[in-house]
Short mmCIF file of C-alpha atoms in Angstrom, two decimals:
data_model
loop_
_atom_site.label_atom_id
_atom_site.label_comp_id
_atom_site.label_asym_id
_atom_site.label_seq_id
_atom_site.Cartn_x
_atom_site.Cartn_y
_atom_site.Cartn_z
CA VAL A 1 -19.61 25.86 -26.03
CA ASN A 2 -17.91 26.35 -28.84
CA ASP A 3 -14.52 28.79 -28.55
CA THR A 4 -11.50 29.80 -31.49
CA PHE A 5 -7.80 30.59 -30.29
CA THR A 6 -6.32 32.16 -33.00
CA THR A 7 -2.17 32.25 -32.68
CA PRO A 8 0.62 32.74 -34.37
CA GLU A 9 2.52 29.96 -35.82
CA ASP A 10 6.02 29.40 -36.33
CA VAL A 11 7.33 31.88 -33.42
CA ALA A 12 10.94 30.83 -33.07
CA ALA A 13 12.25 28.91 -29.95
CA GLY A 14 15.51 27.75 -30.48
CA SER A 15 15.93 24.04 -29.64
CA SER A 16 12.39 23.04 -28.24
CA ALA A 17 8.81 23.21 -29.23
CA VAL A 18 6.47 25.77 -28.57
CA ALA A 19 3.57 25.08 -26.42
CA LEU A 20 0.09 27.49 -28.29
CA ILE A 21 -2.11 26.28 -25.82
CA ASP A 22 -3.22 24.78 -22.52
CA ALA A 23 -6.57 24.83 -21.61
CA ASN A 24 -8.46 23.09 -18.65
CA PHE A 25 -11.91 22.29 -19.51
CA GLU A 26 -13.99 24.83 -16.19
CA PRO A 27 -17.23 22.58 -14.96
CA GLY A 28 -20.65 23.63 -16.14
CA GLY A 29 -22.65 26.55 -14.18
CA GLY A 30 -24.46 23.15 -11.95
CA VAL A 31 -21.54 22.47 -10.14
CA PRO A 32 -21.14 24.48 -6.47
CA SER A 33 -18.65 26.33 -5.40
CA PHE A 34 -16.61 24.62 -2.15
CA THR A 35 -13.41 25.42 -0.18
CA LEU A 36 -12.53 23.27 2.92
CA PRO A 37 -11.16 24.76 5.87
CA ASN A 38 -8.46 24.37 6.71
CA ALA A 39 -8.43 23.48 10.14
CA TRP A 40 -7.90 20.17 11.87
CA GLN A 41 -8.07 18.63 15.22
CA ILE A 42 -5.15 15.83 15.33
CA ILE A 43 -4.22 13.24 17.02
CA ASP A 44 -0.36 11.00 17.21
CA LEU A 45 -1.16 7.47 17.93
CA LYS A 46 0.98 5.70 19.90
CA THR A 47 2.06 2.01 18.62
CA THR A 48 1.69 -0.89 21.30
CA ALA A 49 5.68 -1.27 21.29
CA ALA A 50 5.52 2.91 22.11
CA GLY A 51 2.82 2.50 24.91
CA GLY A 52 -0.35 2.86 23.31
CA THR A 53 -3.21 0.83 23.48
CA ASN A 54 -3.67 -0.49 20.09
CA THR A 55 -7.03 1.10 20.00
CA TYR A 56 -9.37 4.18 19.17
CA PRO A 57 -9.89 7.07 21.13
CA SER A 58 -14.21 7.62 21.94
CA ASP A 59 -15.20 10.90 24.02
CA GLY A 60 -16.83 10.26 27.21
CA ASP A 61 -20.31 9.68 26.36
CA ALA A 62 -18.61 6.57 24.11
CA ALA A 63 -18.59 8.39 20.55
CA ASN A 64 -16.63 7.38 18.02
CA TRP A 65 -13.68 9.65 16.78
CA LYS A 66 -15.17 9.56 13.72
CA ALA A 67 -18.68 10.82 15.08
CA LEU A 68 -19.70 14.62 14.16
CA GLY A 69 -20.37 15.26 17.78
CA TYR A 70 -16.92 13.07 18.94
CA ASP A 71 -15.92 15.69 21.72
CA THR A 72 -11.76 15.89 22.08
CA ALA A 73 -11.56 17.90 25.27
CA SER A 74 -12.99 14.48 26.90
CA SER A 75 -11.52 12.28 24.64
CA THR A 76 -10.53 8.72 25.92
CA ILE A 77 -6.97 9.21 24.33
CA PRO A 78 -4.90 12.51 25.35
CA GLY A 79 -3.71 14.51 23.49
CA TRP A 80 -5.93 16.25 20.41
CA ARG A 81 -5.02 19.41 18.95
CA ALA A 82 -4.79 22.37 16.79
CA GLY A 83 -3.09 22.65 12.94
CA THR A 84 -3.59 22.25 9.27
CA LEU A 85 -2.91 20.19 6.86
CA PRO A 86 -0.70 20.08 4.88
CA ALA A 87 1.44 18.08 8.00
CA GLN A 88 4.45 16.12 7.99
CA GLY A 89 6.67 14.19 10.52
CA GLY A 90 10.87 13.78 8.43
CA VAL A 91 10.07 15.04 5.30
CA VAL A 92 7.61 14.82 2.99
CA ASN A 93 8.98 16.21 -1.12
CA ALA A 94 5.57 17.18 -1.96
CA PHE A 95 5.30 19.52 0.11
CA PRO A 96 6.67 22.73 0.09
CA GLY A 97 10.37 23.98 1.77
CA GLY A 98 11.09 23.96 5.05
CA LEU A 99 7.35 23.13 5.70
CA ALA A 100 7.62 22.49 10.13
CA ALA A 101 7.47 18.86 10.79
CA THR A 102 4.41 18.55 13.07
CA LEU A 103 3.30 14.81 13.09
CA THR A 104 5.75 13.26 15.55
CA GLY A 105 7.03 9.71 16.62
CA ILE A 106 9.70 9.28 13.82
CA VAL A 107 12.32 7.40 15.31
CA PRO A 108 15.65 8.02 12.37
CA GLY A 109 16.49 4.58 11.96
CA GLY A 110 13.34 2.43 13.60
CA PRO A 111 11.40 1.67 14.84
CA ASN A 112 8.67 4.70 15.61
CA THR A 113 6.82 5.43 18.58
CA VAL A 114 3.82 6.48 16.21
CA ASN A 115 2.13 4.66 13.75
CA THR A 116 -1.00 6.33 13.06
CA TYR A 117 -2.03 9.82 13.14
CA LEU A 118 -5.68 10.49 13.40
CA PHE A 119 -7.69 13.45 11.43
CA ARG A 120 -10.78 15.41 12.23
CA ASN A 121 -12.03 18.69 10.35
CA VAL A 122 -16.05 19.39 11.57
CA PHE A 123 -17.05 21.91 8.21
CA THR A 124 -20.65 23.74 7.14
CA MET A 125 -22.40 22.52 3.71
CA THR A 126 -24.72 24.78 1.65
CA ALA A 127 -28.06 21.86 0.81
CA ALA A 128 -26.46 22.63 -3.05
CA GLN A 129 -23.27 21.97 -2.24
CA ALA A 130 -24.12 18.76 0.01
CA ALA A 131 -26.19 17.75 -2.91
CA HIS A 132 -23.34 17.71 -5.54
CA PRO A 133 -22.43 13.87 -6.26
CA SER A 134 -19.10 14.04 -7.38
CA TRP A 135 -15.41 15.45 -5.75
CA THR A 136 -12.14 15.60 -6.57
CA LEU A 137 -9.81 14.24 -3.51
CA ASN A 138 -6.59 15.59 -4.73
CA MET A 139 -4.38 14.10 -1.71
CA VAL A 140 -0.84 13.62 0.10
CA ALA A 141 -1.72 10.64 1.33
CA ASP A 142 2.23 8.89 3.30
CA ASP A 143 1.67 6.50 3.12
CA GLY A 144 -1.95 4.93 3.31
CA CYS A 145 -5.01 6.98 4.71
CA ILE A 146 -8.79 6.05 4.70
CA VAL A 147 -10.85 8.76 4.70
CA TYR A 148 -13.77 9.36 7.10
CA ILE A 149 -17.47 11.55 5.68
CA ASN A 150 -19.93 11.57 9.09
CA GLY A 151 -18.84 7.85 10.52
CA VAL A 152 -18.59 6.30 7.08
CA GLU A 153 -15.46 5.02 4.36
CA ARG A 154 -16.27 6.34 1.48
CA PHE A 155 -12.82 6.09 -0.12
CA ARG A 156 -9.01 4.58 0.34
CA MET A 157 -5.48 5.69 -1.06
CA ASN A 158 -2.97 3.10 -0.12
CA TYR A 159 -4.13 0.89 1.94
CA PRO A 160 -5.90 -2.70 0.55
CA ALA A 161 -8.89 -3.53 1.48
CA ALA A 162 -6.95 -6.76 3.12
CA THR A 163 -5.58 -4.59 5.46
CA ALA A 164 -6.28 -4.64 8.53
CA VAL A 165 -7.86 -2.00 10.33
CA ASN A 166 -6.21 -0.39 13.57
CA PRO A 167 -3.92 2.72 15.15
CA ASP A 168 -0.88 -0.84 15.30
CA ALA A 169 -1.35 -1.75 11.05
CA MET A 170 0.54 -1.54 9.07
CA VAL A 171 -0.02 -0.56 4.93
CA GLY A 172 2.55 -2.62 3.10
CA GLY A 173 3.87 -2.85 -0.54
CA THR A 174 6.53 0.96 -1.40
CA GLY A 175 4.17 3.84 0.58
CA GLY A 176 2.36 5.98 -0.65
CA ASN A 177 3.44 8.50 -4.09
CA GLU A 178 4.98 11.33 -1.63
CA ASP A 179 6.45 13.17 -5.12
CA ALA A 180 3.23 14.68 -5.96
CA TYR A 181 -0.52 14.78 -5.69
CA THR A 182 -3.46 11.98 -7.25
CA ALA A 183 -5.93 13.76 -8.81
CA ASN A 184 -8.52 11.23 -6.98
CA GLN A 185 -12.56 11.50 -8.37
CA VAL A 186 -14.78 10.27 -6.05
CA ASN A 187 -18.97 9.80 -6.10
CA LEU A 188 -20.07 11.07 -2.57
CA THR A 189 -24.34 10.79 -3.63
CA GLY A 190 -25.57 11.31 -0.33
CA ALA A 191 -22.36 11.02 2.14
CA PHE A 192 -22.78 15.42 3.33
CA VAL A 193 -25.73 16.66 4.43
CA PRO A 194 -27.11 21.01 4.67
CA GLY A 195 -25.75 22.52 7.99
CA GLN A 196 -22.47 20.53 9.72
CA ASN A 197 -20.30 17.38 8.43
CA VAL A 198 -17.19 15.81 9.48
CA ILE A 199 -14.66 14.36 7.27
CA ALA A 200 -11.66 11.89 9.58
CA ILE A 201 -9.71 10.36 7.72
CA GLU A 202 -5.94 7.77 9.35
CA LEU A 203 -3.10 8.00 8.68
CA HIS A 204 -0.82 4.79 8.25
CA GLN A 205 2.02 4.42 8.07
CA ASN A 206 4.21 1.37 5.18
CA ASP A 207 6.80 0.26 7.75
CA SER A 208 7.90 1.22 11.19
CA GLY A 209 11.17 2.14 9.50
CA SER A 210 9.71 5.04 7.71
CA SER A 211 11.41 7.84 7.26
CA ASP A 212 9.06 10.42 6.72
CA ALA A 213 4.83 10.55 6.74
CA GLY A 214 2.06 12.86 5.70
CA LEU A 215 -1.14 14.28 4.78
CA ASP A 216 -2.91 16.49 2.86
CA LEU A 217 -6.37 17.01 1.34
CA GLN A 218 -7.89 19.83 -0.77
CA MET A 219 -11.56 18.93 -1.44
CA THR A 220 -13.32 20.51 -4.91
CA PRO A 221 -16.86 19.53 -6.06
CA ALA A 222 -16.12 18.23 -9.78
CA ASP A 223 -18.43 18.29 -12.65
CA PRO A 224 -19.17 14.49 -13.25
CA ASN A 225 -19.75 15.80 -17.43
CA ILE A 226 -16.53 17.43 -18.23
CA THR A 227 -13.02 15.80 -17.51
CA GLY A 228 -9.80 17.15 -18.96
CA GLY A 229 -8.99 19.83 -21.62
CA PHE A 230 -5.73 19.68 -24.20
CA SER A 231 -2.58 21.63 -25.18
CA GLY A 232 -1.04 22.56 -28.70
CA VAL A 233 2.04 22.67 -29.30
CA ASP A 234 3.42 23.42 -32.81
CA ASP A 235 5.88 21.75 -34.33
CA PRO A 236 6.89 19.39 -31.38
CA PHE A 237 9.43 17.50 -33.74
CA PHE A 238 11.83 20.12 -34.84
CA ALA A 239 11.92 20.65 -38.59
CA THR A 240 9.06 18.48 -39.84
CA ALA A 241 7.43 17.98 -43.15
CA LEU A 242 4.66 20.65 -41.39
CA PRO A 243 5.95 22.37 -39.04
CA ASN A 244 3.11 24.81 -39.41
CA ASN A 245 0.55 21.91 -37.88
CA SER A 246 0.29 21.91 -34.58
CA ASN A 247 0.33 19.10 -32.23
CA GLN A 248 -2.58 18.35 -29.62
CA SER A 249 -2.68 15.59 -26.74
CA HIS A 250 -5.95 15.63 -24.89
#
């Protein structure tokens, strides 16, 4: 596509530069639309010190909690509830002000009584959506998480490969970025099927004294052939020798 933009030059801007153009490329025509329903099942797993068992729940048929057919009503660990994202315990800076704290176990001064939170979302895809390979997972994970699709691990965010995977495990380090969302481009070829699918996420704290925990996920199809965009700014350095020229970043 050859798009041409015309915009007036040298608009009075006082003491700051004027952003003339800020453009992002639209996905190509072959990218299907998809919206992940914001309907989650959530459970808070108590630490061993708080009476937990350091095990993951299964159901009455021994199905794993990450499986599509998992039945929360017969869970070996009770406490599953319906919820939405974003979800937080304490206050996560990236989330809207006034958001209720629905994740439990945060103890001021520590030690916290919950270290791991499990999330499940069952949704339906068309054949075109399921076949699409490239996806953007726009996330906040405070502090670290593992993402499973139809029972298979597909992505980690701030969860080191060397760290054990169990409810008492902590991701360590400085914790996840709670101030902003991170757009992760992920190849999910073969991850989905036409019809029902399940995405399951386990969220872990980085230490037992963490003052908050939180998760949000927006999952959208990405165009693997188009990235980025550009911005044009008029006279970014003010009073330069070329005031009629635009500075562009790509």
